[in-house]
mmCIF file of C-alpha atoms in Angstrom:
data_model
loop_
_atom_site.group_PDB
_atom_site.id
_atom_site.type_symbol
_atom_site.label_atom_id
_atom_site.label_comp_id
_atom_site.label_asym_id
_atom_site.label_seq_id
_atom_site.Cartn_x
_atom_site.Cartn_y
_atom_site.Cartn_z
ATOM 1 C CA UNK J 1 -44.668 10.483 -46.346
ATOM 2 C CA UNK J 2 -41.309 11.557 -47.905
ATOM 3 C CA UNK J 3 -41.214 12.681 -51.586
ATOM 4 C CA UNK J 4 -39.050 9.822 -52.381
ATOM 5 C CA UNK J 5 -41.538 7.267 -51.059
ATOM 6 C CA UNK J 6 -44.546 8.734 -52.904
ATOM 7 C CA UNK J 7 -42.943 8.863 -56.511
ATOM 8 C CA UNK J 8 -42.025 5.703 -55.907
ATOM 9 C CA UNK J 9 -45.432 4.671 -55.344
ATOM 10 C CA UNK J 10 -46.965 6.428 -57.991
ATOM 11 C CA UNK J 11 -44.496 5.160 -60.132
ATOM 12 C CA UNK J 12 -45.367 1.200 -58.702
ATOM 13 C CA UNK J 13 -48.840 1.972 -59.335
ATOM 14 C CA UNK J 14 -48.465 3.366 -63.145
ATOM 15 C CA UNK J 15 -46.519 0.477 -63.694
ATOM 16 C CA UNK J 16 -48.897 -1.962 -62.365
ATOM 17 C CA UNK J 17 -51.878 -0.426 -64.317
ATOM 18 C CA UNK J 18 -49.493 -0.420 -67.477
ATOM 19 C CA UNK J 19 -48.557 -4.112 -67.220
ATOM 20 C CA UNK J 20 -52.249 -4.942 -66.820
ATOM 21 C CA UNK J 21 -53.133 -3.437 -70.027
ATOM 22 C CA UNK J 22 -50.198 -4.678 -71.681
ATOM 23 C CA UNK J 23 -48.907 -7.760 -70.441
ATOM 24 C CA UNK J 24 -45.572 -8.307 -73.541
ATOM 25 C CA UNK J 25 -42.205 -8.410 -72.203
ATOM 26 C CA UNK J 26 -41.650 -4.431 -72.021
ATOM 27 C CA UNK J 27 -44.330 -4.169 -69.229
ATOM 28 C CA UNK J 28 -42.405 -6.973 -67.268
ATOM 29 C CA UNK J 29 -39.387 -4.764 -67.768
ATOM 30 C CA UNK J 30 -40.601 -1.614 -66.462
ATOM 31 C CA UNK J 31 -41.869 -3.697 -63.139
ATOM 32 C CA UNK J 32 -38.283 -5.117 -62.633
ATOM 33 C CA UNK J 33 -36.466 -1.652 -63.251
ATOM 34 C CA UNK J 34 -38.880 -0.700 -60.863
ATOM 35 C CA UNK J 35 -38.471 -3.288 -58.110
ATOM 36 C CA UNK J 36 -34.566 -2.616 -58.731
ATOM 37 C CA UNK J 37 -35.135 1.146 -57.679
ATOM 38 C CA UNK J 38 -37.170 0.092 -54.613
ATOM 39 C CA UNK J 39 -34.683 -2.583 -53.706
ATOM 40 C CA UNK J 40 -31.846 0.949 -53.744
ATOM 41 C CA UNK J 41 -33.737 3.139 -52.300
ATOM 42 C CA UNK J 42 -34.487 0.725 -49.238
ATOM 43 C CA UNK J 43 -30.363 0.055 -48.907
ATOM 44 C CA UNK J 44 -30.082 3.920 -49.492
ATOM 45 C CA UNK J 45 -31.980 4.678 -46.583
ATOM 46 C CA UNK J 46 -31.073 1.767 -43.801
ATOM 47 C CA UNK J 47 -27.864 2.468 -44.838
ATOM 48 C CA UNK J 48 -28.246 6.126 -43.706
ATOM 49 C CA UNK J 49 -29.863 5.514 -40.635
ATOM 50 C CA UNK J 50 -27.297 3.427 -39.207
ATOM 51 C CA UNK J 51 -25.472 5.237 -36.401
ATOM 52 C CA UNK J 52 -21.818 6.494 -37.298
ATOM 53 C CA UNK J 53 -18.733 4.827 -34.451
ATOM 54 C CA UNK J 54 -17.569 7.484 -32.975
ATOM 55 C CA UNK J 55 -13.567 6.648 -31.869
ATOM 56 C CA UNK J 56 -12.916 6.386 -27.660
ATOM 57 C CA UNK J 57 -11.149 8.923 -26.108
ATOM 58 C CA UNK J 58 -7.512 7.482 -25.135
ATOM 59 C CA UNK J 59 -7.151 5.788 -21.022
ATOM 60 C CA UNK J 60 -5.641 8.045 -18.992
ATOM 61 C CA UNK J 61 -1.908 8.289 -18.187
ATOM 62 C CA UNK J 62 -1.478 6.571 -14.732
ATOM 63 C CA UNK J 63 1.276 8.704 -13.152
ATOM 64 C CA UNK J 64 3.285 7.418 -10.204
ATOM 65 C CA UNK J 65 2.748 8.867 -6.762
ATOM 66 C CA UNK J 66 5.307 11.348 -5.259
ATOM 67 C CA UNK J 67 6.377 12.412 -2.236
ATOM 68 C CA UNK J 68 4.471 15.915 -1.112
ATOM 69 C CA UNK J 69 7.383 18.452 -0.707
ATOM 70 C CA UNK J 70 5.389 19.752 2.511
ATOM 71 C CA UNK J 71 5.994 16.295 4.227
ATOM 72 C CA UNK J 72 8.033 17.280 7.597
ATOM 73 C CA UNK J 73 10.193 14.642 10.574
ATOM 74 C CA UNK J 74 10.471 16.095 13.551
ATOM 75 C CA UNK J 75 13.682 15.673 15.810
ATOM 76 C CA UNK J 76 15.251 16.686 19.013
ATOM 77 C CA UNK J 77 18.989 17.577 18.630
ATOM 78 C CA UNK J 78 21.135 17.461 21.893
ATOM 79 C CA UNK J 79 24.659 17.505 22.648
ATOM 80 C CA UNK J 80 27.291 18.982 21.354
ATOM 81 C CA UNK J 81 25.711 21.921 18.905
ATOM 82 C CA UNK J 82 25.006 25.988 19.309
ATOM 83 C CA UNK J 83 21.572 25.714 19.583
ATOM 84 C CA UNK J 84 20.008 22.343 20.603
ATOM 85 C CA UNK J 85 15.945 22.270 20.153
ATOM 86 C CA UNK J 86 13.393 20.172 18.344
ATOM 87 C CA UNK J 87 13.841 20.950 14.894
ATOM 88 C CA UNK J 88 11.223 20.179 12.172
ATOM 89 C CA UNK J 89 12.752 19.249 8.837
ATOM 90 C CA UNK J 90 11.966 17.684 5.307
ATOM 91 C CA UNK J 91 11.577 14.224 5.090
ATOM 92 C CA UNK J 92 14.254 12.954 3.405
ATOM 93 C CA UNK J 93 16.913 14.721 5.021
ATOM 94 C CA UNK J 94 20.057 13.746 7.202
ATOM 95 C CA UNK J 95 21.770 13.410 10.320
ATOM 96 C CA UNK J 96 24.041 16.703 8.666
ATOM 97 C CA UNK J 97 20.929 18.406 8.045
ATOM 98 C CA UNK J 98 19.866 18.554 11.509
ATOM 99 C CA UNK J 99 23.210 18.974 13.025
ATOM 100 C CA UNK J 100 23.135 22.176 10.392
ATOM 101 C CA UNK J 101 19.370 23.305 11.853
ATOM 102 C CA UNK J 102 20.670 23.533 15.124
ATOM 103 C CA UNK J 103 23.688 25.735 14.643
ATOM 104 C CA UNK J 104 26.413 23.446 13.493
ATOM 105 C CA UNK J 105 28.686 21.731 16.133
ATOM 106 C CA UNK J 106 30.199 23.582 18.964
ATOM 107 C CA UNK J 107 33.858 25.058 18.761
ATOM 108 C CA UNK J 108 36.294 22.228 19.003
ATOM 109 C CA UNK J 109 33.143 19.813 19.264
ATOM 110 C CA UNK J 110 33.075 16.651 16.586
ATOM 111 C CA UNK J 111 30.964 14.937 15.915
ATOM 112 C CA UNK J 112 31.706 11.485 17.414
ATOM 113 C CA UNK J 113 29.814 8.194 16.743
ATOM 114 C CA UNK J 114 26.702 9.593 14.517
ATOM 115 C CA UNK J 115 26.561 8.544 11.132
ATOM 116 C CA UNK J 116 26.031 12.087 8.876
ATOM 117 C CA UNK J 117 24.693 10.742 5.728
ATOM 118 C CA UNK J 118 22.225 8.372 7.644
ATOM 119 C CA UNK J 119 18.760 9.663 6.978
ATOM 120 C CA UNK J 120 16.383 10.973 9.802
ATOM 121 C CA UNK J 121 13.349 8.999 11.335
ATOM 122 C CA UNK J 122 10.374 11.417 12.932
ATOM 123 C CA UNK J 123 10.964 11.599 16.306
ATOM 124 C CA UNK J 124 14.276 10.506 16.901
ATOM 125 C CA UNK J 125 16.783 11.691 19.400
ATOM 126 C CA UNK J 126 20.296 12.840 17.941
ATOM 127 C CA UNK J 127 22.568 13.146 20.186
ATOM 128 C CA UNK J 128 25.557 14.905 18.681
ATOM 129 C CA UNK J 129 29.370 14.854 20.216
ATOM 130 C CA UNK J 130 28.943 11.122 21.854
ATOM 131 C CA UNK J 131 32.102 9.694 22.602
ATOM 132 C CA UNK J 132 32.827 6.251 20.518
ATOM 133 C CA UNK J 133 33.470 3.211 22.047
ATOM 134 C CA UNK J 134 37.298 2.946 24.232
ATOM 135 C CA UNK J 135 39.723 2.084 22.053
ATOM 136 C CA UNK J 136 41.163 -1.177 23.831
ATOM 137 C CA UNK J 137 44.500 -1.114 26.348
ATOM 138 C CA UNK J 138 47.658 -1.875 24.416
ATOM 139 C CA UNK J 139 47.784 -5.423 24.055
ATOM 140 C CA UNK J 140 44.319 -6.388 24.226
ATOM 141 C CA UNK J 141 42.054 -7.367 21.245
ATOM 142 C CA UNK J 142 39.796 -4.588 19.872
ATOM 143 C CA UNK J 143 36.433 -3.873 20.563
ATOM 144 C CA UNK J 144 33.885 -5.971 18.908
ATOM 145 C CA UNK J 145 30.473 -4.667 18.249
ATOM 146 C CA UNK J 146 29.303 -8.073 18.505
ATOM 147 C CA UNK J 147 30.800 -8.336 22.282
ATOM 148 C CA UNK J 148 30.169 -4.867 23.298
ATOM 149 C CA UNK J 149 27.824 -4.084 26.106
ATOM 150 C CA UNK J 150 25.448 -1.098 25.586
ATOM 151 C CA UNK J 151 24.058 1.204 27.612
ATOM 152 C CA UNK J 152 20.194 1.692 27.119
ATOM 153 C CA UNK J 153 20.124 5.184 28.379
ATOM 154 C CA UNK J 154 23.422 6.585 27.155
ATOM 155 C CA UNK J 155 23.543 4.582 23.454
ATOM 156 C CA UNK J 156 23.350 6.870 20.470
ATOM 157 C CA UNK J 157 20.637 5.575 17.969
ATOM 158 C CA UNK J 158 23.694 4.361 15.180
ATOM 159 C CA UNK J 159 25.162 2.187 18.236
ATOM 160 C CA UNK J 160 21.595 0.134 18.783
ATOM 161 C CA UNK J 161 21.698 -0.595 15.185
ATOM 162 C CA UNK J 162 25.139 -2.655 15.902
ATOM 163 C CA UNK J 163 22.528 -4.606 18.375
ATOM 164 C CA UNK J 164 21.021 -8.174 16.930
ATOM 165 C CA UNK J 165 18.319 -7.476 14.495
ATOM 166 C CA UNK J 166 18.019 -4.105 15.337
ATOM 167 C CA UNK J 167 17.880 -1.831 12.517
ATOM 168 C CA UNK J 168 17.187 2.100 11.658
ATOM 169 C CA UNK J 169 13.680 1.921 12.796
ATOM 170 C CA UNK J 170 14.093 -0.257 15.683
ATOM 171 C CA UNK J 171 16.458 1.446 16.864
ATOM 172 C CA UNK J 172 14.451 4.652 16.497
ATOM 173 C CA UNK J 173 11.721 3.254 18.509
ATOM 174 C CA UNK J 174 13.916 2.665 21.555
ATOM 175 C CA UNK J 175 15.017 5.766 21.364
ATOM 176 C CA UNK J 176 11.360 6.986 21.665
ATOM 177 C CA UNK J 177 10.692 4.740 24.503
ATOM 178 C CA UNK J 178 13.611 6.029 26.243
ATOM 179 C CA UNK J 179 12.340 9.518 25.595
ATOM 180 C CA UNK J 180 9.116 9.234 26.460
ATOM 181 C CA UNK J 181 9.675 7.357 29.806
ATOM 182 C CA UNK J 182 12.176 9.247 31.233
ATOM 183 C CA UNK J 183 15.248 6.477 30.450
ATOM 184 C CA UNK J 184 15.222 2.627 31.188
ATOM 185 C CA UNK J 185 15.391 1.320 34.361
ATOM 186 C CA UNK J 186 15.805 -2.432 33.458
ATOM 187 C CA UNK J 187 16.323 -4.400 30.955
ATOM 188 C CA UNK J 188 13.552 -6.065 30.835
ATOM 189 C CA UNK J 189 11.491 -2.643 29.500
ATOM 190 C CA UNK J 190 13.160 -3.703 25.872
ATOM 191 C CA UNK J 191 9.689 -5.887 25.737
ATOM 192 C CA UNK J 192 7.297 -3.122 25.985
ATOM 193 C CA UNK J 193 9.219 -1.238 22.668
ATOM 194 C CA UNK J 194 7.008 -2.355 19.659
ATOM 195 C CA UNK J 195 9.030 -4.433 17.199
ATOM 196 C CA UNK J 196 10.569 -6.382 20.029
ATOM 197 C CA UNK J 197 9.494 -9.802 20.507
ATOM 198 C CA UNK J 198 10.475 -12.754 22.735
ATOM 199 C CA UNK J 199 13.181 -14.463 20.019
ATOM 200 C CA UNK J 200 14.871 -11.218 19.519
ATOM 201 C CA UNK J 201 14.488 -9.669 23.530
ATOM 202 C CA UNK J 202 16.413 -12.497 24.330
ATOM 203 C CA UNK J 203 19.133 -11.914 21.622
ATOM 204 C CA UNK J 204 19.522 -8.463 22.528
ATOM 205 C CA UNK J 205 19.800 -9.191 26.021
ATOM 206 C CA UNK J 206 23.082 -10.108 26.694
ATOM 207 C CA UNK J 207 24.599 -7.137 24.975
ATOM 208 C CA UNK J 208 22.762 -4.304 26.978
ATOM 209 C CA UNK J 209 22.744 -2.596 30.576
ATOM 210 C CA UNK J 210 21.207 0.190 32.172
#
């Protein structure tokens, strides 16, 4: 039993036989000084044994992902260039970057229809030195993208963009098809190039040719 505890009940208990032997208004004043100091003491003590908050630590800082530095697009560079090859570059880079990997362009060379600052899809075919579309006879309107008629297995990747609802990646994907299968030998192979449905085989139609 603590120290505390036991003075206070020998002090209860002296007080008790006190007031029995003398029951005037002094005893009754030593048993409520005393019931006071048991009344503290009790506070004193549940006060004490109450646990003390302790403060959370602060939420982490939710950073933003970026892009891993070691992330690589592969491409095949052909044409028109010192050394053409598959070249494996950062993603992220462009057309210039990959014309630059593979020796810069040939003396005299240019570099015709491709778009330099266009940024480089893995596994895409650049085909560097491609002549632009004919400039149209004296006299005659000028060639519209929108009537032109490409060829699947000669079109650079920037001129199936110009193609109806064909953008960067679709036009990236045909590419691939053509790669991978040797060329197209019909039209009608546009179906099998994922991205391609039936509303939009049948828009590009028209404007194509093997």
């Amino acid at each position: 039993m603590p120290p505390t505890f036991q003075a206070f009940r020998d002090a209860v208990t002296s007080a008790q036989s006190s007031a029995a032997l003398d029951l005037s208004k002094p005893g009754l004043r030593v048993l409520m000084v005393v019931g006071a100091l048991a009344v503290a003491v009790a506070v004193f003590f549940v006060l004490r044994s109450q646990p003390t908050p302790e403060p959370l630590p602060p939420a982490p800082v939710m950073t933003s992902p970026t892009p891993s530095p070691t992330m690589k697009v592969t491409v095949q560079v052909a044409g028109k260039v010192r050394s053409p090859g598959v070249y494996l570059l950062p993603q992220g880079s462009r057309v210039t970057d990959a014309v630059s990997a593979a020796g810069g362009l040939r003396h005299g060379a240019s570099t015709g229809a491709l778009n330099l600052a266009r940024r480089l899809l893995d596994g895409e075919q650049i085909v560097v030195g491609a002549p632009a579309a004919a400039a149209a006879p004296p006299g005659l309107p000028g060639s519209d993208p929108a009537t032109a008629v490409l060829d699947l297995n000669s079109a650079t990747t920037d001129q199936l963009e110009e193609l109806p609802g064909v953008g960067e990646v679709l036009a990236a994907r045909i590419a691939e098809f053509r790669t991978a299968h040797g060329g197209f030998t019909s039209v009608d192979q546009l179906r099998e190039v994922s991205g391609i449905g039936a509303k939009k085989y049948e828009e590009i139609k028209p404007k194509v040719r093997v």
